[in-house]
PDB file of C-alpha atoms in Angstrom:
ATOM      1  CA  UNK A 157     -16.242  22.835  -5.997  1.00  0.00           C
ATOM      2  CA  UNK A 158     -14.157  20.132  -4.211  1.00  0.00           C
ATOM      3  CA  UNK A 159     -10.528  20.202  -4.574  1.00  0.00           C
ATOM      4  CA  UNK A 160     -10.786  16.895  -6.290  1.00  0.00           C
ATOM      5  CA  UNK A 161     -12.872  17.827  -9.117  1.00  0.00           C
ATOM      6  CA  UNK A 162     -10.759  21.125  -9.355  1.00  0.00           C
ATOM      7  CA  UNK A 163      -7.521  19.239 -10.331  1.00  0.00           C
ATOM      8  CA  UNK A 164      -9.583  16.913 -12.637  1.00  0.00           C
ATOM      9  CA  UNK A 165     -10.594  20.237 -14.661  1.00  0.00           C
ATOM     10  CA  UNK A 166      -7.642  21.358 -14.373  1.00  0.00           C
ATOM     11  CA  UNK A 167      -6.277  18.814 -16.487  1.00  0.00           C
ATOM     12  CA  UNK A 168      -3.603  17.362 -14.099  1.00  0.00           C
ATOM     13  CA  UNK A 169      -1.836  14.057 -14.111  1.00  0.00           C
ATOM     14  CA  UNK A 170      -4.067  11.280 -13.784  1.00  0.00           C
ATOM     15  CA  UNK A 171      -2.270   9.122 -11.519  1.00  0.00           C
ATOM     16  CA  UNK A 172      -3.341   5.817 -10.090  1.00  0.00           C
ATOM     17  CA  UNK A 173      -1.836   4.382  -7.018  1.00  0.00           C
ATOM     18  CA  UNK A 174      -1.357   0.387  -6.143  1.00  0.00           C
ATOM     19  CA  UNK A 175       0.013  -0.391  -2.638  1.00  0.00           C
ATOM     20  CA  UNK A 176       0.905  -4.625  -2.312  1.00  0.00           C
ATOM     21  CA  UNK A 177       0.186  -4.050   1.568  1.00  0.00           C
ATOM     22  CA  UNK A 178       2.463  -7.415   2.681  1.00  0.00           C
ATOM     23  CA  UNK A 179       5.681  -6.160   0.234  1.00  0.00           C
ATOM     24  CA  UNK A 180       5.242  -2.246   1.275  1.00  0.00           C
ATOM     25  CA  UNK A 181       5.218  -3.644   5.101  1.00  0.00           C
ATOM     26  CA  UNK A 182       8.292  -5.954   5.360  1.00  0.00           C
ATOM     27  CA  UNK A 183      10.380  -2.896   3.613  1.00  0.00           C
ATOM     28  CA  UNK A 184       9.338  -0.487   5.526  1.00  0.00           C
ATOM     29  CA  UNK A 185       9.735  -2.582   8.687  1.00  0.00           C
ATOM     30  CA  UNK A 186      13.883  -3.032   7.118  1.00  0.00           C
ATOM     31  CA  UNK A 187      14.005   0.707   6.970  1.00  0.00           C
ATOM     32  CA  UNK A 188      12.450   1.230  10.969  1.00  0.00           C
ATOM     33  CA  UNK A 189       9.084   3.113  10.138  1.00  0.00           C
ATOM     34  CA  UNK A 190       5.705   2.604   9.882  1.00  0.00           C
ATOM     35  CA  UNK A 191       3.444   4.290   7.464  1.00  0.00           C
ATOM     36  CA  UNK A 192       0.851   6.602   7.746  1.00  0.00           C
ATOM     37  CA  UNK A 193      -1.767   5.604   4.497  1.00  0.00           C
ATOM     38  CA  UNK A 194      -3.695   9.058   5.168  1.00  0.00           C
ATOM     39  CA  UNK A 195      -0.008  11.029   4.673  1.00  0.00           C
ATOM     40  CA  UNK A 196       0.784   8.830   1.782  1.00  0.00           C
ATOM     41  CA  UNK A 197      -2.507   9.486  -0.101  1.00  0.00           C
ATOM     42  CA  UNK A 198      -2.014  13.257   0.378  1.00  0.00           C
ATOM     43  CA  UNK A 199       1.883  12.801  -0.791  1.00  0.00           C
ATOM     44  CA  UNK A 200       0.794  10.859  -4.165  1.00  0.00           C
ATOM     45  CA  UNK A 201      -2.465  13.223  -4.538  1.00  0.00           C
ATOM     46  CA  UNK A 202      -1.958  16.334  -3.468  1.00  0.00           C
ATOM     47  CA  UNK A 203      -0.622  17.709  -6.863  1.00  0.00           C
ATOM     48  CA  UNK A 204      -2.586  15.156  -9.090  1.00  0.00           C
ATOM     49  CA  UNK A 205      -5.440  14.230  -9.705  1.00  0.00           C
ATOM     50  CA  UNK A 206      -5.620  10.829  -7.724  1.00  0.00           C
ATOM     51  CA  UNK A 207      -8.000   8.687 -10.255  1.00  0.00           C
ATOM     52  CA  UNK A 208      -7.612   5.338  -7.498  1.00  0.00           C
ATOM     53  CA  UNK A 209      -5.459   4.566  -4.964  1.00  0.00           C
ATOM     54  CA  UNK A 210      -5.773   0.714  -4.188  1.00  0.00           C
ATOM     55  CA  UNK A 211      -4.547  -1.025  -1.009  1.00  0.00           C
ATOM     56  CA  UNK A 212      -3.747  -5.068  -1.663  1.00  0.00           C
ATOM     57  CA  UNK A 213      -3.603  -7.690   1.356  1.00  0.00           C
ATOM     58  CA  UNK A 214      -4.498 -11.061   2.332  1.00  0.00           C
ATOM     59  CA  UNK A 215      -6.239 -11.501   5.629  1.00  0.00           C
ATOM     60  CA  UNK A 216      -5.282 -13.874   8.453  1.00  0.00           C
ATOM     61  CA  UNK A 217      -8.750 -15.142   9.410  1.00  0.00           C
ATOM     62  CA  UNK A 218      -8.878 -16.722  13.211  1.00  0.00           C
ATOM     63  CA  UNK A 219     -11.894 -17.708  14.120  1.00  0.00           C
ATOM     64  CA  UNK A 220     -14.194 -14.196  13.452  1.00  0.00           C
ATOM     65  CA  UNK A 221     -11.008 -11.810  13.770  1.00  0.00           C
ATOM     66  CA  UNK A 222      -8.262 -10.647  11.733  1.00  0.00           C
ATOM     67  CA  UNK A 223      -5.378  -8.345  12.985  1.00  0.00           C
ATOM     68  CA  UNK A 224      -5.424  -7.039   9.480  1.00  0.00           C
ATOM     69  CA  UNK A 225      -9.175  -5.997  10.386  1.00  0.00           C
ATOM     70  CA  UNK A 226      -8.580  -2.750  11.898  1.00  0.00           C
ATOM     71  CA  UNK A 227      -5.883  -1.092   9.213  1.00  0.00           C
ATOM     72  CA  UNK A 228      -8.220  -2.302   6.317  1.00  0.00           C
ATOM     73  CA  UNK A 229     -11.455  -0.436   8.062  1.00  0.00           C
ATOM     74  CA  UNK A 230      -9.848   2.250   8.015  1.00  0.00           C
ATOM     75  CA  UNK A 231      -8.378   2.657   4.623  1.00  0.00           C
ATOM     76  CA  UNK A 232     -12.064   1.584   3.775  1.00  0.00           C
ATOM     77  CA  UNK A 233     -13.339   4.936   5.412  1.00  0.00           C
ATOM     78  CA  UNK A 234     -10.358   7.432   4.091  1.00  0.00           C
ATOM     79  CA  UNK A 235      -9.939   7.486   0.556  1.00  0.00           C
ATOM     80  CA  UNK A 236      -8.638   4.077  -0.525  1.00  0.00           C
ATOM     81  CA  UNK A 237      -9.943   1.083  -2.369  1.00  0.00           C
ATOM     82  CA  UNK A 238      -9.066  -2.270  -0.103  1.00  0.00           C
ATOM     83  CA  UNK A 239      -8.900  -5.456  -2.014  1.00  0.00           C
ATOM     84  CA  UNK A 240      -8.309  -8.508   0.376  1.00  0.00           C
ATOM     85  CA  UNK A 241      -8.798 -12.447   0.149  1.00  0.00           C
ATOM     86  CA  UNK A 242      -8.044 -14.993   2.573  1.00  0.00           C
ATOM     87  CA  UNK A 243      -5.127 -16.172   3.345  1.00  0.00           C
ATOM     88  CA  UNK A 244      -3.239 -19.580   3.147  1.00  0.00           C
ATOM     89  CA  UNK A 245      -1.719 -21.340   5.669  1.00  0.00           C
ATOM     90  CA  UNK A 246       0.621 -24.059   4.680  1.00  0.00           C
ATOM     91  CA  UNK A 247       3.883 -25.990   6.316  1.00  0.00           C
ATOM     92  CA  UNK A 248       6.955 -25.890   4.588  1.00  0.00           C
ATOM     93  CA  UNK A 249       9.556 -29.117   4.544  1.00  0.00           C
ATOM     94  CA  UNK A 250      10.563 -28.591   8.083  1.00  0.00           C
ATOM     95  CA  UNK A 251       6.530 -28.265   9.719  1.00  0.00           C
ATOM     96  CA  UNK A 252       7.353 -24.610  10.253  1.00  0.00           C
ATOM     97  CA  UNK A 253       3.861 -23.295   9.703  1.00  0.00           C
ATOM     98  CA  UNK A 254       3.942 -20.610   6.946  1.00  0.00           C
ATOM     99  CA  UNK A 255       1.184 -18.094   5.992  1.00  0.00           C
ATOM    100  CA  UNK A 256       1.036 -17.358   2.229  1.00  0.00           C
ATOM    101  CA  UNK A 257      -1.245 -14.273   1.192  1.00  0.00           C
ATOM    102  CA  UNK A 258      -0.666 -13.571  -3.013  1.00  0.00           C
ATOM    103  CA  UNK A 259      -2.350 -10.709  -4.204  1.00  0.00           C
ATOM    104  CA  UNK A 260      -0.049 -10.231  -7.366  1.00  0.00           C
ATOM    105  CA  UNK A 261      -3.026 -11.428 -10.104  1.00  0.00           C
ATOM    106  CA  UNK A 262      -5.719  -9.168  -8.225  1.00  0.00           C
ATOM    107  CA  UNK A 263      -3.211  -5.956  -8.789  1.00  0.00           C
ATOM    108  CA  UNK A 264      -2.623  -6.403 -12.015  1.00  0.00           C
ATOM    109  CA  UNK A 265      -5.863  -6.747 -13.725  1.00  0.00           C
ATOM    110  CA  UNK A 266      -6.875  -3.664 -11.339  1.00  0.00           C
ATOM    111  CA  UNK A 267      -3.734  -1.766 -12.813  1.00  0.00           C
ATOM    112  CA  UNK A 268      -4.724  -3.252 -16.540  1.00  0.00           C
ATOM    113  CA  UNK A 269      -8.184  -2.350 -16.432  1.00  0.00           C
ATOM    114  CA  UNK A 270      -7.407   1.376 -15.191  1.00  0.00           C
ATOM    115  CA  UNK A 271      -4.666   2.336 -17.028  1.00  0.00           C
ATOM    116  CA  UNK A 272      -6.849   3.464 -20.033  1.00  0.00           C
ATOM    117  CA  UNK A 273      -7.907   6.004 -17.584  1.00  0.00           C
ATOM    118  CA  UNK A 274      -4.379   7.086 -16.499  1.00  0.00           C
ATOM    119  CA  UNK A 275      -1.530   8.967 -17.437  1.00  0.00           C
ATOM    120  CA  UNK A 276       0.842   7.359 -14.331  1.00  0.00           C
ATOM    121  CA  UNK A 277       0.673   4.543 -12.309  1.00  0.00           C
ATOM    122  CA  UNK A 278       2.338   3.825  -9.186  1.00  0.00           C
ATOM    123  CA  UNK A 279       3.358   0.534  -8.127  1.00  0.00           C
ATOM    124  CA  UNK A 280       4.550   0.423  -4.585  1.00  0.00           C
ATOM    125  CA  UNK A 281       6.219  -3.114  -4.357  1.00  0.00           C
ATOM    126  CA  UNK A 282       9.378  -4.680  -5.239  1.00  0.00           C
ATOM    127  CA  UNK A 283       8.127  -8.159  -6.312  1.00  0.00           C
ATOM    128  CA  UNK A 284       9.728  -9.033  -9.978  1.00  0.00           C
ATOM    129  CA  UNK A 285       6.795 -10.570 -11.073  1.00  0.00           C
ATOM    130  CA  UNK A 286       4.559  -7.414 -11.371  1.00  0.00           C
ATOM    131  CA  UNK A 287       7.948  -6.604 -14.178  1.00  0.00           C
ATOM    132  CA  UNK A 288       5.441  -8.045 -17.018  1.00  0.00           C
ATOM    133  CA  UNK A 289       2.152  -6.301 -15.880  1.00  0.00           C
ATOM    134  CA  UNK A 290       4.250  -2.886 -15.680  1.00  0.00           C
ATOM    135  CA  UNK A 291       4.908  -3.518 -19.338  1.00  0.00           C
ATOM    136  CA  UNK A 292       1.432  -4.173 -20.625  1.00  0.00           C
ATOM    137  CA  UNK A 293       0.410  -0.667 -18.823  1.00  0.00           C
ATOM    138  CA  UNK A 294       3.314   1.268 -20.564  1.00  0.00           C
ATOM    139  CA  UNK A 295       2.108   0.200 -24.032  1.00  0.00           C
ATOM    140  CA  UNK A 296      -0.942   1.723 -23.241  1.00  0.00           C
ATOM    141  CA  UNK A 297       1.389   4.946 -23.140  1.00  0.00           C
ATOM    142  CA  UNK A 298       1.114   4.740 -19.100  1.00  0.00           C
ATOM    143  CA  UNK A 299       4.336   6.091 -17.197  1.00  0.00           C
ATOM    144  CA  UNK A 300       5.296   3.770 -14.402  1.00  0.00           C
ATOM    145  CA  UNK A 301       6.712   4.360 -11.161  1.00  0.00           C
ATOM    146  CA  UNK A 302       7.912   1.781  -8.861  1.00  0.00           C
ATOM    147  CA  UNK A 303       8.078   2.942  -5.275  1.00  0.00           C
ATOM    148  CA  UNK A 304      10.365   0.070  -2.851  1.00  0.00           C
ATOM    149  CA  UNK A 305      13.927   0.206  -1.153  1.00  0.00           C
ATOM    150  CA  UNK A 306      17.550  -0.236  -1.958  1.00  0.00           C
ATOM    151  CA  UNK A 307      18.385   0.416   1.482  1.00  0.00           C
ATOM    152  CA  UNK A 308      17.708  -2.750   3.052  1.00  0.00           C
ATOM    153  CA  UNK A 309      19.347  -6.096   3.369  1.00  0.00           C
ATOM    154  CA  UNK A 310      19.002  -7.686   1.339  1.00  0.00           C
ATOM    155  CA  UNK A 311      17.116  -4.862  -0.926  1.00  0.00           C
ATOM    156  CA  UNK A 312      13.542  -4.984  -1.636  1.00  0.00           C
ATOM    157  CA  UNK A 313      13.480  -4.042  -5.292  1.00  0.00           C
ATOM    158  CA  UNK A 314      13.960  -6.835  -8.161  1.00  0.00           C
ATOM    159  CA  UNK A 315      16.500  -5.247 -10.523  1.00  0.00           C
ATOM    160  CA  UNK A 316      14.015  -6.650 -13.137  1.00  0.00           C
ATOM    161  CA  UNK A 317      11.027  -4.595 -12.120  1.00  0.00           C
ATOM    162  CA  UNK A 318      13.455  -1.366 -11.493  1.00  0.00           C
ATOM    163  CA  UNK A 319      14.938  -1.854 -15.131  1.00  0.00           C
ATOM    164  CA  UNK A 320      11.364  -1.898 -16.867  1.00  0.00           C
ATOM    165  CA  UNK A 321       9.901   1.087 -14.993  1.00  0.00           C
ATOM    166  CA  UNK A 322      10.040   4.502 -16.155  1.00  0.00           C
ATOM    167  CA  UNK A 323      10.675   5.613 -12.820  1.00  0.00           C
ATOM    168  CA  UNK A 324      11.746   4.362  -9.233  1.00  0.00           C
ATOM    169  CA  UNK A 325      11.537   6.226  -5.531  1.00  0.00           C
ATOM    170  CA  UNK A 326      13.513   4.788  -2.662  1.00  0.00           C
ATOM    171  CA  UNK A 327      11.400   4.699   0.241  1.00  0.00           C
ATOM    172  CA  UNK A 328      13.847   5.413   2.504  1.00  0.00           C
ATOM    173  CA  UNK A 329      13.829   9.196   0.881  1.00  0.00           C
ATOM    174  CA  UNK A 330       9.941   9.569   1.400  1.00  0.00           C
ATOM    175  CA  UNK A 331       9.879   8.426   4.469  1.00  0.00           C
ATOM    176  CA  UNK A 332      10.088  11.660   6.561  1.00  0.00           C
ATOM    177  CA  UNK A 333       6.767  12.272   4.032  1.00  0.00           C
ATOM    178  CA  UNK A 334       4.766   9.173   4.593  1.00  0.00           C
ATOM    179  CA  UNK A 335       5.966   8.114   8.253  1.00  0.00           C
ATOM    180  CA  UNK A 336       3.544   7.948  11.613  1.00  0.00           C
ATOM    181  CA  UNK A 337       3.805  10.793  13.718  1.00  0.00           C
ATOM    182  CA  UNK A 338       3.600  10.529  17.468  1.00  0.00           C
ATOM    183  CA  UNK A 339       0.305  10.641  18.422  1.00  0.00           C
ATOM    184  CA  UNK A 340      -0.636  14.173  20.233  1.00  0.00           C
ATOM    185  CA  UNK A 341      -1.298  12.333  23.569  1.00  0.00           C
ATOM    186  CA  UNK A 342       2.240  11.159  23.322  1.00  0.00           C
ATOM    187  CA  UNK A 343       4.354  14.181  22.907  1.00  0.00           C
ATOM    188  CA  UNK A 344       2.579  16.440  25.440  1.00  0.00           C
ATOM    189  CA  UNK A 345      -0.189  15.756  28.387  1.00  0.00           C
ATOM    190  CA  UNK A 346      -3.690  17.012  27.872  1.00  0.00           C
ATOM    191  CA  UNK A 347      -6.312  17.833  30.482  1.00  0.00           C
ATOM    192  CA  UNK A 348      -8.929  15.182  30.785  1.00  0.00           C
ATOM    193  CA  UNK A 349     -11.861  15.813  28.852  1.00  0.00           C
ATOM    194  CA  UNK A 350     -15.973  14.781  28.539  1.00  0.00           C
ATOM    195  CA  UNK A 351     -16.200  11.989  26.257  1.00  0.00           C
ATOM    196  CA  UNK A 352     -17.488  13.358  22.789  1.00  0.00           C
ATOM    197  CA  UNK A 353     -20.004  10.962  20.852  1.00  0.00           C
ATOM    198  CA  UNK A 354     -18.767   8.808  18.420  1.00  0.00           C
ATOM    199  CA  UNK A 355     -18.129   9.733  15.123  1.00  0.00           C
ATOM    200  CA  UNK A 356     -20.217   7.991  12.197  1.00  0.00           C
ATOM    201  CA  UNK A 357     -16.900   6.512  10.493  1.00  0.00           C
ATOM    202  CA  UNK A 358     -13.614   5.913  12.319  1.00  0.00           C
ATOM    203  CA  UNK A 359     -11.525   9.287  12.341  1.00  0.00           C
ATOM    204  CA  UNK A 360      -8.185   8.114  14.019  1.00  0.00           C
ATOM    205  CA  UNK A 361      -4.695   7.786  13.199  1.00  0.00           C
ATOM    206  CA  UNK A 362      -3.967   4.998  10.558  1.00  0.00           C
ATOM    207  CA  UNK A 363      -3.992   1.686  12.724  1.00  0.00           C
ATOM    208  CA  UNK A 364      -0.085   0.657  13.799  1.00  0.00           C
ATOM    209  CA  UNK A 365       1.573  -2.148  13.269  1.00  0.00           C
ATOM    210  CA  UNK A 366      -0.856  -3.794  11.538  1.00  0.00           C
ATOM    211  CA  UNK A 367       0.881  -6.933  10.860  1.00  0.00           C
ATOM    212  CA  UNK A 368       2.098  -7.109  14.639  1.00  0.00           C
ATOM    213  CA  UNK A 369      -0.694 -10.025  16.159  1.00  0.00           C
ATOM    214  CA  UNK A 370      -0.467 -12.341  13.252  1.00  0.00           C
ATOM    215  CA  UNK A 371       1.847 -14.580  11.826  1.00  0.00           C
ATOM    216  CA  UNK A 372       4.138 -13.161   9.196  1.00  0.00           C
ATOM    217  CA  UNK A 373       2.449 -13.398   5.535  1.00  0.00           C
ATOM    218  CA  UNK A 374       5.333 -13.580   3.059  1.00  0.00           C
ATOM    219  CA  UNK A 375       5.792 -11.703   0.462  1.00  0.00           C
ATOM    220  CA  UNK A 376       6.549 -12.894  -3.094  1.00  0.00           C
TER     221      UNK A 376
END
């Protein structure tokens, strides 16, 4: 029996998790970290039982490549449900291009349509429009947990959204849980070895930096 279906017999907290990829970034690039998404799924699952954990981003499309490309292929092959559109370039009053990438209706109907099926849902972004779609869930008698920072400057967290939630964890406090790790390579030399075939789906380290070749994508 799979751990997984253990904890679902078990009769553990259903919990679904919602990640707005752009909003999680930017705060955890105020704080000085980057995340790992396969230590974050085992923080948020590994005493629940995980019903969905759901990744949101728009991709930067140039030409036939996206830098976004590699981190969402992965989170494809490791436990998480990606959910991406295009993104929209625009110019604002000064011809400073701008890249706009809103994912805030696709997260909520995802977190309306689930929460019959959960007993907590966790929201990890600090935009103050989600404060009405956090609402709608807790009538359904879903607990709600918003995960963003205080910590930065100016913080992440509307003090709308943080009011209506049941709950709210500073990422700055999780992040010795959810942070990257140096890579083995890094901390210690290895002997050279044969090259090993590859495997069927990618098995690496969650992709760095993903945001790092393309223009920023504001959050909103």
């Amino acid at each position: 029996m799979s751990a997984h279906i253990a904890r679902r017999q078990a009769g553990l907290e259903r919990v679904g998790l919602f990640v707005d990829g752009a909003n999680l970034y930017y705060a955890t690039r105020a704080l000085g970290f980057e995340v790992d998404f396969a230590a974050m799924l085992r923080f948020f699952g590994g005493s629940t039982y995980l019903v969905r954990a759901c990744y949101y981003t728009a991709l930067i499309e140039t030409e036939d490549y996206s830098p976004l490309r590699p981190l969402t292929d992965w989170l494809a092959y490791n436990g998480w449900r990606v959910v991406t559109k295009p993104a929209k370039e625009q110019a604002d009053p000064t011809g400073r291009r701008r890249i706009k990438g809103n994912m805030d209706i696709e997260l909520a109907v995802d977190m309306m349509e689930l929460a019959p099926h959960l007993d907590h849902a966790v929201l990890v972004s600090g935009d103050g429009d989600f404060r009405r779609v956090v609402e709608a869930v807790q009538r359904q008698g879903v607990k709600v947990t918003v995960v963003s920072t205080m910590e930065s400057q100016p913080p992440m967290i509307a003090d709308e959204l943080r009011r209506q939630a049941d709950g709210f964890l500073e990422l700055a406090d999780i992040g010795p849980e959810i942070a990257r790790r140096p890579p083995p390579e890094a901390r210690a030399p290895r002997p050279a070895a044969p090259p090993a075939a590859a495997p069927a789906r990618p098995s690496r380290a969650t992709p760095a930096d993903p945001y790092g070749e393309a223009p920023d994508i504001e959050p909103e």
